[in-house]
Coordinates of C-alpha atoms in Angstrom, one line a residue:
Chain A
G1 CA 118.4 92.3 131.2
A2 CA 114.9 91.0 131.3
G3 CA 112.6 91.4 128.4
V4 CA 109.0 92.4 128.3
S5 CA 106.9 90.0 130.4
Q6 CA 103.2 89.4 130.4
S7 CA 100.9 87.6 132.7
P8 CA 99.1 85.4 132.7
S9 CA 100.3 83.5 129.7
N10 CA 96.9 81.9 129.2
K11 CA 93.5 82.9 130.5
V12 CA 90.3 81.1 130.0
T13 CA 87.2 82.9 131.1
E14 CA 83.4 82.7 130.7
K15 CA 81.5 85.2 128.7
G16 CA 80.5 88.2 130.7
K17 CA 83.4 88.0 133.2
D18 CA 86.0 90.7 133.5
V19 CA 89.7 90.0 132.9
E20 CA 92.9 91.9 133.6
L21 CA 96.0 91.4 131.6
R22 CA 99.4 92.6 132.9
C23 CA 102.5 93.9 131.1
D24 CA 105.9 94.5 132.7
P25 CA 108.0 96.5 130.2
I26 CA 111.7 96.7 129.9
S27 CA 113.1 98.9 132.7
G28 CA 113.6 102.4 131.5
H29 CA 111.3 102.1 128.5
T30 CA 109.0 105.1 128.5
A31 CA 106.7 104.0 125.6
L32 CA 104.3 101.1 126.0
Y33 CA 102.0 99.6 123.4
W34 CA 99.2 97.0 123.5
Y35 CA 98.3 95.1 120.4
R36 CA 95.8 92.3 119.7
Q37 CA 96.4 89.3 117.4
S38 CA 93.4 87.4 116.3
L39 CA 92.7 85.0 113.4
G40 CA 90.2 87.2 111.7
Q41 CA 91.8 90.6 112.2
G42 CA 95.5 89.9 112.3
L43 CA 97.7 92.2 114.4
E44 CA 95.9 95.4 115.6
F45 CA 97.1 98.3 117.6
L46 CA 95.0 99.0 120.8
I47 CA 96.6 101.7 122.8
Y48 CA 99.9 103.7 123.3
F49 CA 101.3 105.0 126.6
Q50 CA 104.0 107.6 127.0
G51 CA 104.8 107.5 130.6
N52 CA 101.5 107.1 132.5
S53 CA 99.5 109.0 129.8
A54 CA 97.7 107.4 126.9
P55 CA 97.8 109.9 124.1
D56 CA 96.4 107.4 121.6
K57 CA 93.6 105.1 122.5
S58 CA 92.2 104.9 119.0
G59 CA 92.5 101.1 118.7
L60 CA 90.4 100.1 121.7
P61 CA 87.5 98.3 120.1
S62 CA 84.8 99.3 122.6
D63 CA 84.2 101.0 125.9
R64 CA 84.5 97.5 127.5
F65 CA 88.3 97.9 127.0
S66 CA 90.4 100.1 129.2
A67 CA 94.1 100.3 130.2
E68 CA 96.2 102.1 132.7
R69 CA 99.9 102.4 133.4
T70 CA 101.3 103.3 136.8
G71 CA 104.7 104.5 137.8
G72 CA 105.8 104.7 134.2
S73 CA 106.1 101.0 134.3
V74 CA 103.5 98.2 134.7
S75 CA 100.4 98.4 132.5
T76 CA 97.1 96.6 132.9
L77 CA 94.6 96.0 130.2
T78 CA 91.1 95.4 131.5
I79 CA 88.3 93.9 129.4
Q80 CA 84.9 94.1 131.1
R81 CA 82.0 91.8 130.3
T82 CA 84.1 89.7 127.9
Q83 CA 82.6 88.4 124.7
Q84 CA 83.7 85.5 122.5
E85 CA 85.0 87.9 119.9
D86 CA 87.5 89.1 122.5
S87 CA 89.3 85.8 122.2
A88 CA 92.8 86.6 120.9
V89 CA 96.4 86.9 121.9
Y90 CA 97.1 90.2 123.5
L91 CA 100.7 91.5 123.0
C92 CA 102.5 94.2 124.8
A93 CA 105.5 96.0 123.5
S94 CA 107.8 98.7 125.0
S95 CA 110.4 101.0 123.6
F96 CA 112.8 103.8 124.8
G97 CA 110.5 106.3 123.2
G98 CA 108.5 107.0 120.2
G99 CA 110.1 106.1 117.0
Q100 CA 112.4 103.6 118.7
E101 CA 112.4 99.8 118.2
Q102 CA 109.6 98.1 120.0
F103 CA 110.3 94.9 122.0
F104 CA 107.4 92.5 122.3
G105 CA 106.4 90.3 125.2
P106 CA 105.3 86.7 124.7
G107 CA 101.6 87.6 124.9
T108 CA 98.5 86.5 126.8
R109 CA 96.2 84.1 125.1
L110 CA 92.7 84.9 126.1
T111 CA 89.9 82.4 125.5
V112 CA 86.3 83.4 126.2
L113 CA 83.9 80.5 126.4
Chain B
A1 CA 96.3 106.5 107.2
Q2 CA 98.9 103.8 106.7
S3 CA 98.5 100.3 105.4
V4 CA 100.6 97.3 104.6
T5 CA 99.9 94.6 102.0
Q6 CA 101.4 91.2 102.1
L7 CA 100.2 89.2 99.2
G8 CA 99.4 85.6 99.8
S9 CA 99.3 83.9 103.2
H10 CA 101.8 81.1 102.7
V11 CA 105.1 80.6 100.9
S12 CA 106.9 77.3 100.6
V13 CA 110.6 77.0 99.6
S14 CA 113.2 74.2 99.6
E15 CA 116.0 74.3 102.0
G16 CA 118.9 76.3 100.4
A17 CA 116.5 78.2 98.0
L18 CA 116.0 81.9 97.9
V19 CA 113.4 83.4 100.2
L20 CA 111.4 86.3 98.9
L21 CA 108.5 87.7 101.0
R22 CA 106.8 90.7 99.5
C23 CA 105.6 93.8 101.3
N24 CA 104.0 97.0 99.9
Y25 CA 103.0 99.9 102.0
S26 CA 100.9 103.0 101.8
S27 CA 101.8 106.1 103.9
S28 CA 101.2 109.8 103.7
V29 CA 104.6 110.6 105.3
P30 CA 108.0 109.0 104.8
P31 CA 107.6 105.9 106.9
Y32 CA 109.6 103.6 109.1
L33 CA 109.4 100.0 107.9
F34 CA 109.9 96.8 109.8
W35 CA 110.0 93.1 109.4
Y36 CA 109.1 90.9 112.4
V37 CA 109.3 87.1 112.7
Q38 CA 107.0 85.1 115.0
Y39 CA 107.9 81.5 115.9
P40 CA 105.0 79.3 117.2
N41 CA 103.7 80.3 120.6
Q42 CA 106.2 83.1 120.9
G43 CA 106.1 86.9 120.6
L44 CA 107.4 89.0 117.8
Q45 CA 111.1 89.4 117.1
L46 CA 112.5 92.3 115.1
L47 CA 114.4 91.1 112.0
L48 CA 115.3 94.4 110.5
K49 CA 114.1 98.0 110.2
Y50 CA 114.3 100.9 107.7
T51 CA 114.4 104.4 109.3
S52 CA 115.4 106.6 106.4
A53 CA 119.1 105.8 106.3
A54 CA 120.5 103.2 103.9
T55 CA 117.8 101.8 101.6
L56 CA 119.3 98.3 101.8
V57 CA 118.9 97.0 105.3
K58 CA 120.6 94.0 106.7
G59 CA 119.1 92.1 109.6
I60 CA 119.5 89.1 111.8
N61 CA 119.7 85.5 110.5
G62 CA 120.9 86.5 107.1
F63 CA 117.8 88.4 106.1
E64 CA 117.8 91.7 104.3
A65 CA 115.3 94.1 102.8
E66 CA 115.4 96.9 100.3
F67 CA 113.3 100.1 100.6
K68 CA 112.1 101.2 97.1
K69 CA 110.2 104.4 97.4
S70 CA 109.1 104.4 93.7
E71 CA 107.5 101.0 94.2
T72 CA 106.4 101.6 97.8
S73 CA 107.9 98.2 98.6
F74 CA 110.0 96.7 101.3
H75 CA 110.5 93.1 100.3
L76 CA 112.4 90.7 102.5
T77 CA 115.0 88.3 101.1
K78 CA 117.4 85.6 102.2
P79 CA 119.7 83.9 99.7
S80 CA 119.5 80.4 101.2
A81 CA 116.7 79.2 103.4
H82 CA 117.3 77.1 106.5
M83 CA 114.8 74.8 108.2
S84 CA 114.9 77.1 111.2
D85 CA 113.5 80.0 109.1
A86 CA 110.0 78.3 109.1
A87 CA 107.8 80.9 110.9
E88 CA 105.3 83.6 110.3
Y89 CA 106.7 86.9 109.0
F90 CA 105.0 90.3 109.4
C91 CA 105.8 93.5 107.6
A92 CA 104.9 96.7 109.5
V93 CA 104.9 100.5 109.0
S94 CA 104.9 103.4 111.4
D95 CA 105.2 107.1 111.4
P96 CA 108.6 108.4 112.6
G97 CA 106.9 110.6 115.1
A98 CA 106.5 110.2 118.9
N99 CA 103.6 107.8 118.6
S100 CA 105.2 105.2 116.4
K101 CA 102.4 102.6 116.7
L102 CA 102.9 99.8 114.2
T103 CA 100.4 99.0 111.4
F104 CA 101.0 95.4 110.4
G105 CA 100.3 93.4 107.3
K106 CA 98.4 90.1 107.6
G107 CA 101.5 88.1 107.8
I108 CA 103.0 85.3 105.6
T109 CA 103.8 81.8 106.8
L110 CA 107.1 80.5 105.5
S111 CA 107.5 76.7 105.2
V112 CA 110.9 75.2 104.4
R113 CA 111.0 71.8 102.7
P114 CA 114.0 69.5 103.3

């Protein structure tokens, strides 16, 4: 079956613009995670969804970051008023549930000019 | 709080030589431990995981890791390196609970010399 997909694969934006990053998890996976990979900070957890709820948002770096998940499937990560320090690869992962193996998507490379 | 330490950022070995990538963790509860590999411009692929069963874990591509609670370590080994093993390797830890978010080490880049 299909793996985790993310779109776009690359996004270049200007400072101050809003961006939306999309994640399509593996069908049937109830848990969904967003991570960020940057040169300075390595791989960091952002947010965890179980179904459509987000019981752990502790990794979101500021209130400019938000995410939602609909239908227990697709998730969108939104970054408002982008800053240059938001430049990173944003990775999405899904699993059958908490404690299960996480399958990662290829990531979205975000560049803020 | 959990943390993972991967000492050094780069390891270089000759083809056919032993690969040893070190990982030490800190966790307040018995953890789950993982090794992921990332090839250039690709996502993360799970190599192997420890989830409180056998302490010696075998993974894909000939890799294995041993969980040593007394040393809080989970080092990754492969007896004989191949050129195709050149990649970045990440050790990660999670709680075994419902929210098993991963806490990653900084990663180690493995180079393999012909």
